[in-house]
Every structure is written in C-alpha cells, then in structure tokens.
Short mmCIF file of C-alpha atoms in Angstrom, two decimals:
data_model
loop_
_atom_site.label_atom_id
_atom_site.label_comp_id
_atom_site.label_asym_id
_atom_site.label_seq_id
_atom_site.Cartn_x
_atom_site.Cartn_y
_atom_site.Cartn_z
CA ALA A 971 -69.58 -145.33 245.61
CA ASP A 972 -72.69 -145.69 243.78
CA PHE A 973 -73.03 -149.49 242.45
CA ARG A 974 -75.85 -151.04 240.51
CA ARG A 975 -76.98 -154.77 240.25
CA GLU A 976 -79.43 -156.38 238.05
CA GLU A 977 -82.96 -155.72 239.48
CA LEU A 978 -83.95 -158.51 242.22
CA SER A 979 -87.20 -160.23 242.32
CA SER A 980 -89.50 -159.25 245.27
CA LYS A 981 -88.60 -162.27 246.80
CA GLU A 982 -84.85 -161.92 246.16
CA GLN A 983 -85.24 -158.57 247.66
CA ARG A 984 -86.82 -159.66 251.11
CA LYS A 985 -84.18 -162.36 251.67
CA LEU A 986 -81.70 -160.42 250.82
CA MET A 987 -82.80 -157.61 253.61
CA ALA A 988 -84.43 -159.91 256.23
CA LEU A 989 -83.80 -159.21 259.42
CA PRO A 990 -80.59 -161.35 260.66
CA PRO A 991 -80.91 -164.23 263.10
CA GLY A 992 -80.59 -163.13 266.63
CA THR A 993 -82.38 -159.84 266.04
CA ARG A 994 -84.52 -159.04 269.05
CA VAL A 995 -88.32 -158.56 268.36
CA MET A 996 -91.68 -157.82 270.22
CA ALA A 997 -95.01 -159.37 269.24
CA LEU A 998 -97.51 -157.02 268.83
CA THR A 999 -100.24 -158.58 266.51
CA LEU A 1000 -100.58 -162.23 267.27
CA TYR A 1001 -104.26 -162.73 267.04
CA ASP A 1002 -104.49 -166.30 267.52
CA GLN A 1003 -102.05 -166.55 270.63
CA PRO A 1004 -103.10 -162.78 271.92
CA GLU A 1005 -101.13 -163.38 275.19
CA ARG A 1006 -98.10 -163.29 273.77
CA ASN A 1007 -98.39 -159.84 272.73
CA GLY A 1008 -95.92 -157.26 274.32
CA GLN A 1009 -93.55 -160.27 274.72
CA TYR A 1010 -89.81 -160.09 273.64
CA GLY A 1011 -87.94 -162.83 271.17
CA LYS A 1012 -85.25 -163.41 268.94
CA ILE A 1013 -85.22 -164.27 265.31
CA VAL A 1014 -83.93 -167.57 264.67
CA SER A 1015 -84.24 -167.48 260.69
CA TYR A 1016 -86.31 -166.11 257.71
CA GLU A 1017 -88.36 -168.21 254.94
CA ALA A 1018 -88.46 -166.37 251.84
CA ASP A 1019 -90.99 -168.98 250.36
CA ILE A 1020 -93.57 -168.00 252.69
CA ASP A 1021 -92.49 -164.50 254.00
CA LYS A 1022 -92.53 -165.66 257.86
CA TYR A 1023 -89.91 -165.36 260.44
CA GLU A 1024 -89.27 -168.58 263.00
CA VAL A 1025 -88.81 -166.44 266.21
CA LEU A 1026 -87.96 -167.95 269.82
CA MET A 1027 -89.99 -166.30 272.39
CA ASP A 1028 -87.71 -165.54 275.34
CA GLN A 1029 -90.38 -167.51 277.59
CA ASP A 1030 -89.83 -170.69 275.40
CA TRP A 1031 -86.39 -170.86 274.92
CA ARG A 1032 -85.79 -173.82 277.30
CA LEU A 1033 -88.36 -175.67 275.03
CA ASN A 1034 -86.62 -174.33 271.72
CA PHE A 1035 -90.24 -173.73 270.69
CA THR A 1036 -90.66 -171.33 267.73
CA ILE A 1037 -93.44 -169.31 266.46
CA GLN A 1038 -93.84 -168.07 262.67
CA MET A 1039 -94.61 -164.51 262.04
CA SER A 1040 -94.76 -162.30 259.36
CA GLN A 1041 -93.15 -158.93 259.66
CA ASP A 1042 -96.17 -157.02 260.24
CA GLN A 1043 -96.59 -158.91 263.48
CA PHE A 1044 -93.55 -157.71 265.45
CA ALA A 1045 -91.47 -154.57 266.13
CA GLN A 1046 -87.88 -154.93 265.92
CA ARG A 1047 -85.62 -153.79 268.86
CA VAL A 1048 -82.69 -151.70 267.63
CA GLU A 1049 -80.12 -151.31 269.77
CA ASN A 1050 -76.85 -148.95 270.09
CA CYS A 1051 -78.96 -145.51 268.55
CA THR A 1052 -77.93 -142.03 269.20
CA LEU A 1053 -79.96 -139.23 269.53
CA HIS A 1054 -79.32 -135.75 267.65
CA HIS A 1055 -80.91 -132.96 266.58
CA VAL A 1056 -82.86 -132.61 269.82
CA PRO A 1057 -83.48 -129.36 271.74
CA PRO A 1058 -82.45 -128.79 275.09
CA MET A 1059 -85.09 -129.45 277.63
CA LYS A 1060 -85.47 -126.89 280.25
CA SER A 1061 -86.87 -126.49 283.36
CA LYS A 1062 -86.43 -124.42 286.53
CA GLU A 1063 -84.08 -126.88 288.07
CA VAL A 1064 -81.99 -128.40 285.30
CA GLU A 1065 -81.41 -128.13 281.51
CA LEU A 1066 -81.37 -131.63 280.09
CA ASN A 1067 -79.39 -131.79 276.66
CA LEU A 1068 -79.89 -135.24 275.17
CA ASN A 1069 -77.87 -135.23 272.12
CA ASN A 1070 -75.13 -138.21 271.92
CA ASP A 1071 -77.23 -140.05 274.56
CA ARG A 1072 -77.36 -143.69 273.56
CA CYS A 1073 -80.72 -145.53 273.56
CA ALA A 1074 -82.62 -148.73 272.15
CA VAL A 1075 -85.90 -148.19 269.52
CA VAL A 1076 -88.34 -150.34 270.90
CA GLN A 1077 -91.26 -149.65 268.95
CA TRP A 1078 -92.46 -147.03 265.76
CA PHE A 1079 -95.58 -145.57 266.32
CA PRO A 1080 -97.00 -144.37 262.75
CA ASP A 1081 -99.90 -142.25 264.03
CA LEU A 1082 -98.09 -139.94 266.44
CA ASP A 1083 -97.89 -136.54 264.96
CA LYS A 1084 -97.69 -136.57 260.97
CA SER A 1085 -94.43 -138.23 260.80
CA GLY A 1086 -94.72 -140.82 263.72
CA ARG A 1087 -92.52 -141.02 266.30
CA TYR A 1088 -90.24 -144.12 268.06
CA ALA A 1089 -90.54 -145.37 271.72
CA VAL A 1090 -86.92 -145.26 272.56
CA LEU A 1091 -85.68 -147.01 276.04
CA MET A 1092 -82.85 -144.45 276.91
CA TYR A 1093 -79.53 -146.20 278.52
CA ASP A 1094 -77.93 -142.62 279.74
CA GLY A 1095 -77.59 -140.14 282.12
CA MET A 1096 -80.72 -138.53 284.42
CA THR A 1097 -83.23 -140.21 281.58
CA GLU A 1098 -81.90 -144.00 281.75
CA GLY A 1099 -84.28 -146.59 281.90
CA TYR A 1100 -87.21 -144.39 280.93
CA ILE A 1101 -88.99 -144.72 277.65
CA LEU A 1102 -89.50 -141.34 275.83
CA TYR A 1103 -90.72 -140.67 272.44
CA PHE A 1104 -88.93 -138.95 269.53
CA HIS A 1105 -89.27 -137.96 265.78
CA PRO A 1106 -87.26 -140.16 263.17
CA HIS A 1107 -84.79 -137.18 262.24
CA GLN A 1108 -83.91 -137.20 266.29
CA ILE A 1109 -82.55 -140.89 266.25
CA LYS A 1110 -79.41 -141.92 264.35
CA LEU A 1111 -80.23 -145.85 263.56
CA PRO A 1112 -76.93 -147.57 263.64
CA VAL A 1113 -75.23 -149.15 260.46
CA GLY A 1114 -77.03 -152.73 259.46
CA THR A 1115 -80.28 -151.73 260.86
CA ARG A 1116 -82.89 -152.64 258.11
CA VAL A 1117 -85.44 -149.78 257.36
CA LYS A 1118 -88.82 -150.06 255.51
CA ILE A 1119 -89.12 -147.22 253.15
CA ARG A 1120 -92.06 -145.00 252.69
CA GLN A 1121 -93.54 -142.02 251.08
CA LEU A 1122 -91.08 -141.72 248.40
CA GLN A 1123 -92.19 -139.24 245.36
CA ARG A 1124 -89.71 -139.99 242.85
CA ARG A 1125 -88.42 -143.54 243.48
CA ILE A 1126 -91.83 -144.88 244.25
CA HIS A 1127 -90.97 -148.37 243.36
CA TYR A 1128 -88.87 -148.52 246.81
CA ASN A 1129 -92.03 -147.44 248.88
CA GLY A 1130 -92.67 -150.63 251.24
CA LYS A 1131 -89.29 -152.29 250.24
CA TRP A 1132 -86.86 -153.20 253.15
CA GLY A 1133 -83.42 -151.72 252.80
CA SER A 1134 -80.04 -151.76 255.22
CA VAL A 1135 -78.49 -148.36 256.53
CA SER A 1136 -75.21 -148.04 255.24
CA ARG A 1137 -74.38 -145.02 256.91
CA TRP A 1138 -75.46 -141.33 257.81
CA ILE A 1139 -74.65 -138.38 256.09
CA GLU A 1140 -74.78 -135.49 258.43
CA ARG A 1141 -74.51 -132.56 255.54
CA GLU A 1142 -77.63 -134.28 253.60
CA ARG A 1143 -79.41 -135.40 257.08
CA ARG A 1144 -80.10 -138.51 255.28
CA TYR A 1145 -79.04 -142.08 255.47
CA GLN A 1146 -77.91 -144.02 252.65
CA VAL A 1147 -79.59 -147.34 252.28
CA ASP A 1148 -78.56 -150.30 250.31
CA MET A 1149 -81.60 -151.53 248.58
CA GLY A 1150 -79.73 -154.84 247.11
CA THR A 1151 -79.35 -153.21 243.57
CA GLU A 1152 -78.44 -149.50 244.34
CA TYR A 1153 -77.61 -147.15 247.44
CA ILE A 1154 -80.23 -144.25 247.66
CA LEU A 1155 -80.52 -141.40 250.05
CA VAL A 1156 -83.57 -141.23 252.23
CA ARG A 1157 -84.47 -138.82 255.07
CA PRO A 1158 -85.22 -140.24 258.64
CA GLU A 1159 -89.02 -140.06 258.40
CA LYS A 1160 -88.95 -142.37 255.24
CA ALA A 1161 -86.66 -144.94 256.38
CA ILE A 1162 -88.31 -146.32 259.46
CA ALA A 1163 -86.69 -149.30 261.64
CA CYS A 1164 -90.24 -150.93 262.66
#
C-alpha cells in the first residue's frame, strides 16, 4: 500500500522519525564529557527545535540527570534483530549456522569494508554473549527501527534523512521504509540503524 502525504519540513520529518523515548543508546562522541563515551543510557525526549535528544545515562538514573545529545553523538542499540543470509562457518570440529539467531545491533562501523558493518551482541547458541561483525544485508532489523537513508542514486532528497522500517520484503531483499510522506524500498546497506 503506497501512500503520499504533503511534503514535510525538515523539522517535521525529524520530529516524526525521532527515536522514541526508552530507546537504548551508547554515547560515542561527547567531547565535553569524554568519560561518558562508551556508556549506555536511554532516550527520554526529543526537542525538534534544537535537534537534540535528552538522554538519561544509566549511571545517573538515581539523580534523574539528563544530557542533551545530537544523534551523531550516540549509537542506538537495536534489540531483537535476526541474522539471515549468513554463510555457514566451518572448522575441523564444528559447522556453525547462525541464520535465524537473535542478536542486538550495538554499533555501526561505516569504515569496515566498503559497505560498513554492524557490531552485534549475539543472544543465541554457541556465540551467545559474543560481539560479532556483520554486513547490513546479513541483519534483519525489526519493524519500527529508525534508519538513516544513504547513498540513494535516484531519490537523493532522502539521503541523510531518517525513516522507520515498516517491513522486510524477502523476495526483493529490501526494507520497506516509512519516510513520513511515502514508503520506499531500500537495500539494507542504504538504510542504516546508527
């Protein structure tokens, strides 16, 4: 079901596609508080006027002290992802098939390989508790995940904008992403949870 609405202003689009309260994030580039980098917190609210999130860091929950962060200062943690299209890993002792294993995306590394890789925390099986790295096409993000669109050739006006995964279409090997004004089909390496 394709739909179109009136074009949204940049502020309206950011507000509509903002990460929801409760989303887990990891601080990455807090230059004025570098000791907090690598620490987790959760989003409390989003202020579209200044394009900043209020984040309650885990260590500050008793004080109810929040920090303002822009989205490029943290990585969202995406729970309940599933691995797919992963070739079996073989050794002398064991063959490991990770397809359909559950995991959480903990960080996006754009400079690993030419298409980038996700760092994922494994939930299941022999790899439970390990951080492994996968290409975007090997991770199925859950419905509702906020993704940043990049490297589109035809619909370049969406590059750099945020959308929400509405479903995975296996035969197309693409996400259907709600951009607020329409749904678009996007390959996994062009819709990044970061």
